[in-house]
Amino acid sequence: MTTETLLQRAAELLTPFAKDRARPESNRLDVAISANDLPAAAETLSNADWGYLSAITGMDLAPEADELEALYHFCDKAAVTTLRVRLPRAGRPEIPSISPQIPAAAFFERELGEMLGVTVVGTPDPSRLFLPDDWPEGVYPLRRDFKQEQAAPVETANRPEGGRVGNKFIVPIGPQHPALKEPGHFEFEVDGEIITGARMRLGYVHRGIEKATEERNWIQNLYLLERVCGICSHTHTSVYSQGVEKLAQVETPPRALAIRELVAGLERIHSHLLWLGVAAHEAGFDTLFMYSWRDRETVMNLLEELTGNRVNYSICVLGGVKQDILPEQAASIHQAIGYLEERIRYYLDVVSSDTFFLQRTRGIGTMTLDEAKRFGSLGPTARASGLRRDVRLDSPYGAYTRFPVSIVTDERGDLEARFAVRMKELLVTCSTIRAIVDNLPAGELTTRFPRKIPAGETVSRVEAPRGEVFYFIKSGGGESPTRLKIRTPSLCNWTSVLNKAVGHQLADVPMLIAGMDPCFSCNDRMVTVRGKKDSRSMTWSELREYGIQKYQGRR
């Protein structure tokens, strides 16, 4: 089914609810509806199996407009249908929840409530997801008139740390994570060793970046967004560059697009091998952990040779790339890929045949195809349940039309399948990288790029190692975006982990979490400041207060 056919089908389905319709881009359909019609409209798309809810973007249309807007983005291959709901800005804006129809909406709705001050009526968990407990009530950081001074911490009652609460016994885990060196807080209700309920909350740094983009120009944002993730840094610069180039109507040279895909492939190898080591460690298989991380150094060194950096490669610039691939570097790539292919085949054999390892993965956390759809799963987590969802094939971007990849799926849906899918994806990636190096298009690396971007909105999506990354970018015609929304794949995959944890033993939790390869968008609640003569620790509240004073020039 073509993109145009998909959009026509969406328009027909939404006709009973549409107050207005628009086609802002060739692959997008915007449908304005009333808040009361939202659950029925979302249910209509869901029942018709029209795509999946990819993200919810909340926007403040400025105090003078006196309106907020909530955008519900549904994606089906390359087609994007957005339900647009206008809400009054003053008073207590309300919107009905669509979580009963689409469980994956629950996290998005919590974010919409705390960041924009929209009350989502009927959402299953209205508690804070990203803002800290001492954030003042009635202060919403993504409103246009938000001031730093409003964020001064307030006294709060201490949250219960778990133990017996009424008739439940709650085991708190985090914010120091049981599986990764990143903070996230979980509360598991247990009956003996069996989990009967699960909930979680995350941090704030990532959404701080969204707000910060409004104060920086288009070029500065490129380097800010690279720091959303220390593993997928190139993913974020790619999806941002792609979106801004589309808004500016600038055509990026083919050679630059091919180099972006090449670096994305190397980043995928780096990410999957890092994940393999972490997951092996959680399974108690530290030999595999050390082997995989040793081999990961091969691709890290290669990235350093190509870009000058092992983490934030900064290969992308608006309108192209910064570095070319020289003949001696092409030889290094061939040599490294040859070595890694051999090692990846070995790891695929280990995760598929080692008796000890299979005791921790086979039949654990099994998610069916229907469940993967209902939970809105993305990336290898979804593909290991047979869900064929991959932006590189569904909506080919950049050089993926010239250097396509093949999709890897598995029908088993358990942890073993997720290991197998990721290892097989790496073999596909190695073949693609080799093809790019041998057939790199001739031509320029960059093209001229304007300082000001014409007014407009766009949706930009790419396939990160963990799944689809979604950006909504709005320009007011100036040198900075007026709104930039980031949705990373981990936020979607948490729904499946929390639901599938119920019924499992508490001891399975670290592997269940590690199995989806989560990323918490690095943040922390304490930092040690080392001076010349002493050092001291700062709490989250002190750190935030320190940041406010620094921003105001009082430090």
PDB file of C-alpha atoms in Angstrom, residues 256-478:
ATOM      1  CA  ALA A 256      27.300  12.825   2.649  1.00  0.00           C
ATOM      2  CA  LEU A 257      24.157  10.704   3.046  1.00  0.00           C
ATOM      3  CA  ALA A 258      26.173   7.544   2.414  1.00  0.00           C
ATOM      4  CA  ILE A 259      28.769   8.523   5.037  1.00  0.00           C
ATOM      5  CA  ARG A 260      25.969   9.199   7.536  1.00  0.00           C
ATOM      6  CA  GLU A 261      24.607   5.683   6.942  1.00  0.00           C
ATOM      7  CA  LEU A 262      28.092   4.218   7.296  1.00  0.00           C
ATOM      8  CA  VAL A 263      28.622   5.895  10.674  1.00  0.00           C
ATOM      9  CA  ALA A 264      25.109   4.853  11.739  1.00  0.00           C
ATOM     10  CA  GLY A 265      26.067   1.259  10.982  1.00  0.00           C
ATOM     11  CA  LEU A 266      29.226   1.508  13.057  1.00  0.00           C
ATOM     12  CA  GLU A 267      27.204   3.062  15.867  1.00  0.00           C
ATOM     13  CA  ARG A 268      24.758   0.124  15.703  1.00  0.00           C
ATOM     14  CA  ILE A 269      27.649  -2.332  16.073  1.00  0.00           C
ATOM     15  CA  HIS A 270      29.022  -0.324  18.992  1.00  0.00           C
ATOM     16  CA  SER A 271      25.594  -0.187  20.676  1.00  0.00           C
ATOM     17  CA  HIS A 272      24.652  -3.855  20.208  1.00  0.00           C
ATOM     18  CA  LEU A 273      28.035  -5.122  21.438  1.00  0.00           C
ATOM     19  CA  LEU A 274      27.819  -2.840  24.466  1.00  0.00           C
ATOM     20  CA  TRP A 275      24.328  -4.189  25.173  1.00  0.00           C
ATOM     21  CA  LEU A 276      25.488  -7.788  24.706  1.00  0.00           C
ATOM     22  CA  GLY A 277      28.126  -7.298  27.382  1.00  0.00           C
ATOM     23  CA  VAL A 278      25.731  -5.650  29.848  1.00  0.00           C
ATOM     24  CA  ALA A 279      23.075  -8.324  29.352  1.00  0.00           C
ATOM     25  CA  ALA A 280      25.661 -11.105  29.683  1.00  0.00           C
ATOM     26  CA  HIS A 281      26.847  -9.548  32.941  1.00  0.00           C
ATOM     27  CA  GLU A 282      23.277  -9.545  34.275  1.00  0.00           C
ATOM     28  CA  ALA A 283      23.006 -13.215  33.336  1.00  0.00           C
ATOM     29  CA  GLY A 284      26.181 -13.951  35.326  1.00  0.00           C
ATOM     30  CA  PHE A 285      28.156 -14.688  32.154  1.00  0.00           C
ATOM     31  CA  ASP A 286      31.081 -12.353  32.692  1.00  0.00           C
ATOM     32  CA  THR A 287      33.343 -14.081  30.180  1.00  0.00           C
ATOM     33  CA  LEU A 288      30.946 -13.079  27.412  1.00  0.00           C
ATOM     34  CA  PHE A 289      30.773  -9.594  28.914  1.00  0.00           C
ATOM     35  CA  MET A 290      34.553  -9.148  28.718  1.00  0.00           C
ATOM     36  CA  TYR A 291      34.868 -10.692  25.244  1.00  0.00           C
ATOM     37  CA  SER A 292      32.166  -8.500  23.723  1.00  0.00           C
ATOM     38  CA  TRP A 293      33.488  -5.319  25.283  1.00  0.00           C
ATOM     39  CA  ARG A 294      37.001  -6.160  24.134  1.00  0.00           C
ATOM     40  CA  ASP A 295      35.737  -6.548  20.565  1.00  0.00           C
ATOM     41  CA  ARG A 296      33.655  -3.386  20.910  1.00  0.00           C
ATOM     42  CA  GLU A 297      36.953  -1.534  21.180  1.00  0.00           C
ATOM     43  CA  THR A 298      37.556  -2.407  17.523  1.00  0.00           C
ATOM     44  CA  VAL A 299      34.611  -0.343  16.360  1.00  0.00           C
ATOM     45  CA  MET A 300      35.295   2.410  18.907  1.00  0.00           C
ATOM     46  CA  ASN A 301      38.828   2.773  17.600  1.00  0.00           C
ATOM     47  CA  LEU A 302      37.522   2.807  14.054  1.00  0.00           C
ATOM     48  CA  LEU A 303      35.057   5.602  14.869  1.00  0.00           C
ATOM     49  CA  GLU A 304      37.889   7.572  16.411  1.00  0.00           C
ATOM     50  CA  GLU A 305      40.011   7.097  13.306  1.00  0.00           C
ATOM     51  CA  LEU A 306      37.179   8.286  11.036  1.00  0.00           C
ATOM     52  CA  THR A 307      35.806  11.154  13.112  1.00  0.00           C
ATOM     53  CA  GLY A 308      38.358  11.982  15.797  1.00  0.00           C
ATOM     54  CA  ASN A 309      36.081  10.947  18.674  1.00  0.00           C
ATOM     55  CA  ARG A 310      34.886   7.693  20.228  1.00  0.00           C
ATOM     56  CA  VAL A 311      31.515   8.974  21.581  1.00  0.00           C
ATOM     57  CA  ASN A 312      30.315  12.279  20.123  1.00  0.00           C
ATOM     58  CA  TYR A 313      31.480  11.866  16.539  1.00  0.00           C
ATOM     59  CA  SER A 314      30.138  15.212  15.214  1.00  0.00           C
ATOM     60  CA  ILE A 315      30.228  13.844  11.683  1.00  0.00           C
ATOM     61  CA  CYS A 316      26.981  15.612  10.726  1.00  0.00           C
ATOM     62  CA  VAL A 317      26.709  19.260   9.806  1.00  0.00           C
ATOM     63  CA  LEU A 318      23.555  20.892   8.488  1.00  0.00           C
ATOM     64  CA  GLY A 319      23.631  20.177   4.770  1.00  0.00           C
ATOM     65  CA  GLY A 320      26.223  17.393   4.828  1.00  0.00           C
ATOM     66  CA  VAL A 321      29.038  15.813   6.793  1.00  0.00           C
ATOM     67  CA  LYS A 322      32.281  17.112   8.224  1.00  0.00           C
ATOM     68  CA  GLN A 323      34.661  14.279   7.287  1.00  0.00           C
ATOM     69  CA  ASP A 324      35.318  12.256   4.144  1.00  0.00           C
ATOM     70  CA  ILE A 325      36.333   8.586   3.952  1.00  0.00           C
ATOM     71  CA  LEU A 326      39.886   8.404   2.661  1.00  0.00           C
ATOM     72  CA  PRO A 327      41.377   5.320   0.933  1.00  0.00           C
ATOM     73  CA  GLU A 328      43.485   4.318   3.958  1.00  0.00           C
ATOM     74  CA  GLN A 329      40.407   4.642   6.170  1.00  0.00           C
ATOM     75  CA  ALA A 330      38.421   2.451   3.797  1.00  0.00           C
ATOM     76  CA  ALA A 331      41.099  -0.213   4.233  1.00  0.00           C
ATOM     77  CA  SER A 332      40.804   0.079   8.026  1.00  0.00           C
ATOM     78  CA  ILE A 333      37.029  -0.348   7.776  1.00  0.00           C
ATOM     79  CA  HIS A 334      37.368  -3.516   5.697  1.00  0.00           C
ATOM     80  CA  GLN A 335      39.872  -4.989   8.126  1.00  0.00           C
ATOM     81  CA  ALA A 336      37.771  -4.159  11.201  1.00  0.00           C
ATOM     82  CA  ILE A 337      34.514  -5.411   9.676  1.00  0.00           C
ATOM     83  CA  GLY A 338      36.153  -8.691   8.685  1.00  0.00           C
ATOM     84  CA  TYR A 339      37.296  -9.268  12.274  1.00  0.00           C
ATOM     85  CA  LEU A 340      33.951  -8.226  13.787  1.00  0.00           C
ATOM     86  CA  GLU A 341      31.922 -10.463  11.467  1.00  0.00           C
ATOM     87  CA  GLU A 342      33.857 -13.482  12.695  1.00  0.00           C
ATOM     88  CA  ARG A 343      33.321 -12.505  16.335  1.00  0.00           C
ATOM     89  CA  ILE A 344      29.617 -11.764  15.868  1.00  0.00           C
ATOM     90  CA  ARG A 345      29.057 -15.230  14.353  1.00  0.00           C
ATOM     91  CA  TYR A 346      30.724 -16.682  17.432  1.00  0.00           C
ATOM     92  CA  TYR A 347      28.460 -14.645  19.761  1.00  0.00           C
ATOM     93  CA  LEU A 348      25.376 -15.717  17.814  1.00  0.00           C
ATOM     94  CA  ASP A 349      26.382 -19.335  18.367  1.00  0.00           C
ATOM     95  CA  VAL A 350      26.966 -18.740  22.109  1.00  0.00           C
ATOM     96  CA  VAL A 351      23.607 -17.037  22.794  1.00  0.00           C
ATOM     97  CA  SER A 352      21.822 -19.743  20.785  1.00  0.00           C
ATOM     98  CA  SER A 353      23.481 -22.855  22.184  1.00  0.00           C
ATOM     99  CA  ASP A 354      25.127 -22.286  25.573  1.00  0.00           C
ATOM    100  CA  THR A 355      23.087 -24.286  28.092  1.00  0.00           C
ATOM    101  CA  PHE A 356      23.803 -22.003  31.024  1.00  0.00           C
ATOM    102  CA  PHE A 357      22.970 -18.848  29.098  1.00  0.00           C
ATOM    103  CA  LEU A 358      19.723 -20.271  27.721  1.00  0.00           C
ATOM    104  CA  GLN A 359      18.503 -20.936  31.276  1.00  0.00           C
ATOM    105  CA  ARG A 360      18.301 -17.151  31.703  1.00  0.00           C
ATOM    106  CA  THR A 361      16.822 -16.311  28.290  1.00  0.00           C
ATOM    107  CA  ARG A 362      14.738 -19.138  26.802  1.00  0.00           C
ATOM    108  CA  GLY A 363      11.035 -18.671  27.506  1.00  0.00           C
ATOM    109  CA  ILE A 364      11.679 -15.582  29.689  1.00  0.00           C
ATOM    110  CA  GLY A 365       9.658 -12.403  29.087  1.00  0.00           C
ATOM    111  CA  THR A 366       7.916 -13.844  26.044  1.00  0.00           C
ATOM    112  CA  MET A 367       5.907 -11.214  24.161  1.00  0.00           C
ATOM    113  CA  THR A 368       3.562 -12.288  21.383  1.00  0.00           C
ATOM    114  CA  LEU A 369       3.083 -10.405  18.125  1.00  0.00           C
ATOM    115  CA  ASP A 370      -0.292  -9.062  19.274  1.00  0.00           C
ATOM    116  CA  GLU A 371       1.219  -7.901  22.564  1.00  0.00           C
ATOM    117  CA  ALA A 372       4.088  -6.175  20.761  1.00  0.00           C
ATOM    118  CA  LYS A 373       1.549  -4.247  18.681  1.00  0.00           C
ATOM    119  CA  ARG A 374      -0.613  -3.383  21.702  1.00  0.00           C
ATOM    120  CA  PHE A 375       2.366  -2.175  23.760  1.00  0.00           C
ATOM    121  CA  GLY A 376       3.734  -0.081  20.882  1.00  0.00           C
ATOM    122  CA  SER A 377       7.097  -1.867  20.936  1.00  0.00           C
ATOM    123  CA  LEU A 378       9.911  -0.732  18.674  1.00  0.00           C
ATOM    124  CA  GLY A 379      13.273  -1.875  17.344  1.00  0.00           C
ATOM    125  CA  PRO A 380      14.799  -5.304  17.990  1.00  0.00           C
ATOM    126  CA  THR A 381      12.439  -5.775  20.949  1.00  0.00           C
ATOM    127  CA  ALA A 382       9.477  -5.650  18.548  1.00  0.00           C
ATOM    128  CA  ARG A 383      11.169  -7.547  15.724  1.00  0.00           C
ATOM    129  CA  ALA A 384      12.009 -10.431  18.101  1.00  0.00           C
ATOM    130  CA  SER A 385       8.213 -10.882  18.429  1.00  0.00           C
ATOM    131  CA  GLY A 386       7.729 -10.989  14.675  1.00  0.00           C
ATOM    132  CA  LEU A 387       6.650  -7.343  14.327  1.00  0.00           C
ATOM    133  CA  ARG A 388       8.139  -6.035  11.062  1.00  0.00           C
ATOM    134  CA  ARG A 389       8.698  -2.432  12.122  1.00  0.00           C
ATOM    135  CA  ASP A 390      11.892  -0.685  10.966  1.00  0.00           C
ATOM    136  CA  VAL A 391      12.035   2.925   9.728  1.00  0.00           C
ATOM    137  CA  ARG A 392      14.961   2.091   7.419  1.00  0.00           C
ATOM    138  CA  LEU A 393      12.604  -0.106   5.361  1.00  0.00           C
ATOM    139  CA  ASP A 394       9.186   1.376   6.192  1.00  0.00           C
ATOM    140  CA  SER A 395      10.227   4.916   5.284  1.00  0.00           C
ATOM    141  CA  PRO A 396      13.689   4.794   3.675  1.00  0.00           C
ATOM    142  CA  TYR A 397      15.648   7.969   4.357  1.00  0.00           C
ATOM    143  CA  GLY A 398      19.115   9.281   3.565  1.00  0.00           C
ATOM    144  CA  ALA A 399      21.106   6.716   1.589  1.00  0.00           C
ATOM    145  CA  TYR A 400      18.961   3.712   2.603  1.00  0.00           C
ATOM    146  CA  THR A 401      17.308   3.702  -0.823  1.00  0.00           C
ATOM    147  CA  ARG A 402      20.751   3.301  -2.401  1.00  0.00           C
ATOM    148  CA  PHE A 403      22.194   0.993   0.277  1.00  0.00           C
ATOM    149  CA  PRO A 404      19.160  -0.874   1.689  1.00  0.00           C
ATOM    150  CA  VAL A 405      19.227  -3.241   4.643  1.00  0.00           C
ATOM    151  CA  SER A 406      17.237  -6.442   5.108  1.00  0.00           C
ATOM    152  CA  ILE A 407      14.967  -6.843   8.113  1.00  0.00           C
ATOM    153  CA  VAL A 408      15.674  -9.497  10.765  1.00  0.00           C
ATOM    154  CA  THR A 409      12.737 -10.911  12.718  1.00  0.00           C
ATOM    155  CA  ASP A 410      12.044 -13.847  15.020  1.00  0.00           C
ATOM    156  CA  GLU A 411       8.716 -15.354  16.016  1.00  0.00           C
ATOM    157  CA  ARG A 412       9.625 -16.624  19.504  1.00  0.00           C
ATOM    158  CA  GLY A 413       9.330 -13.283  21.362  1.00  0.00           C
ATOM    159  CA  ASP A 414      11.467 -14.230  24.374  1.00  0.00           C
ATOM    160  CA  LEU A 415      14.849 -12.962  25.555  1.00  0.00           C
ATOM    161  CA  GLU A 416      16.644 -15.592  23.484  1.00  0.00           C
ATOM    162  CA  ALA A 417      14.979 -14.224  20.349  1.00  0.00           C
ATOM    163  CA  ARG A 418      16.054 -10.657  21.216  1.00  0.00           C
ATOM    164  CA  PHE A 419      19.684 -11.798  21.471  1.00  0.00           C
ATOM    165  CA  ALA A 420      19.448 -13.639  18.149  1.00  0.00           C
ATOM    166  CA  VAL A 421      17.818 -10.700  16.344  1.00  0.00           C
ATOM    167  CA  ARG A 422      20.471  -8.241  17.480  1.00  0.00           C
ATOM    168  CA  MET A 423      23.384 -10.499  16.506  1.00  0.00           C
ATOM    169  CA  LYS A 424      21.877 -11.203  13.075  1.00  0.00           C
ATOM    170  CA  GLU A 425      21.248  -7.473  12.590  1.00  0.00           C
ATOM    171  CA  LEU A 426      24.945  -6.893  13.131  1.00  0.00           C
ATOM    172  CA  LEU A 427      25.816  -9.323  10.340  1.00  0.00           C
ATOM    173  CA  VAL A 428      23.451  -7.419   8.003  1.00  0.00           C
ATOM    174  CA  THR A 429      25.059  -4.160   9.131  1.00  0.00           C
ATOM    175  CA  CYS A 430      28.559  -5.445   8.355  1.00  0.00           C
ATOM    176  CA  SER A 431      27.507  -6.351   4.803  1.00  0.00           C
ATOM    177  CA  THR A 432      25.926  -2.926   4.276  1.00  0.00           C
ATOM    178  CA  ILE A 433      28.982  -1.083   5.547  1.00  0.00           C
ATOM    179  CA  ARG A 434      31.179  -3.039   3.165  1.00  0.00           C
ATOM    180  CA  ALA A 435      28.848  -2.151   0.263  1.00  0.00           C
ATOM    181  CA  ILE A 436      28.951   1.568   1.138  1.00  0.00           C
ATOM    182  CA  VAL A 437      32.742   1.655   1.356  1.00  0.00           C
ATOM    183  CA  ASP A 438      33.094  -0.095  -2.015  1.00  0.00           C
ATOM    184  CA  ASN A 439      30.493   2.089  -3.764  1.00  0.00           C
ATOM    185  CA  LEU A 440      30.771   5.484  -2.088  1.00  0.00           C
ATOM    186  CA  PRO A 441      29.138   8.077  -4.395  1.00  0.00           C
ATOM    187  CA  ALA A 442      31.384  10.800  -5.776  1.00  0.00           C
ATOM    188  CA  GLY A 443      30.700  14.458  -5.084  1.00  0.00           C
ATOM    189  CA  GLU A 444      30.700  17.154  -2.432  1.00  0.00           C
ATOM    190  CA  LEU A 445      30.414  16.606   1.319  1.00  0.00           C
ATOM    191  CA  THR A 446      28.297  19.666   2.071  1.00  0.00           C
ATOM    192  CA  THR A 447      26.053  22.237   0.516  1.00  0.00           C
ATOM    193  CA  ARG A 448      25.254  25.832   1.507  1.00  0.00           C
ATOM    194  CA  PHE A 449      22.847  26.136   4.376  1.00  0.00           C
ATOM    195  CA  PRO A 450      20.783  29.188   5.477  1.00  0.00           C
ATOM    196  CA  ARG A 451      20.954  30.669   8.973  1.00  0.00           C
ATOM    197  CA  LYS A 452      17.201  31.202   9.120  1.00  0.00           C
ATOM    198  CA  ILE A 453      14.773  28.355   8.470  1.00  0.00           C
ATOM    199  CA  PRO A 454      11.382  29.089   6.818  1.00  0.00           C
ATOM    200  CA  ALA A 455       8.367  28.802   9.094  1.00  0.00           C
ATOM    201  CA  GLY A 456       6.864  25.339   9.163  1.00  0.00           C
ATOM    202  CA  GLU A 457       6.653  21.999  10.912  1.00  0.00           C
ATOM    203  CA  THR A 458       8.123  18.623  10.075  1.00  0.00           C
ATOM    204  CA  VAL A 459       8.379  15.112  11.450  1.00  0.00           C
ATOM    205  CA  SER A 460      11.738  13.361  11.214  1.00  0.00           C
ATOM    206  CA  ARG A 461      12.229   9.663  12.004  1.00  0.00           C
ATOM    207  CA  VAL A 462      15.257   7.374  11.874  1.00  0.00           C
ATOM    208  CA  GLU A 463      15.954   3.846  13.096  1.00  0.00           C
ATOM    209  CA  ALA A 464      18.344   3.916  16.065  1.00  0.00           C
ATOM    210  CA  PRO A 465      19.923   0.701  17.401  1.00  0.00           C
ATOM    211  CA  ARG A 466      17.027   0.468  19.906  1.00  0.00           C
ATOM    212  CA  GLY A 467      14.256   1.400  17.456  1.00  0.00           C
ATOM    213  CA  GLU A 468      12.537   4.424  15.977  1.00  0.00           C
ATOM    214  CA  VAL A 469      13.631   7.898  17.130  1.00  0.00           C
ATOM    215  CA  PHE A 470      10.952  10.516  16.514  1.00  0.00           C
ATOM    216  CA  TYR A 471      11.542  14.290  16.228  1.00  0.00           C
ATOM    217  CA  PHE A 472       8.865  16.939  15.723  1.00  0.00           C
ATOM    218  CA  ILE A 473      10.453  20.247  14.707  1.00  0.00           C
ATOM    219  CA  LYS A 474       8.663  23.580  14.378  1.00  0.00           C
ATOM    220  CA  SER A 475      10.246  26.726  12.977  1.00  0.00           C
ATOM    221  CA  GLY A 476       8.832  30.220  13.328  1.00  0.00           C
ATOM    222  CA  GLY A 477      11.029  31.481  10.487  1.00  0.00           C
ATOM    223  CA  GLY A 478      13.974  32.516  12.643  1.00  0.00           C
TER     224      GLY A 478
END
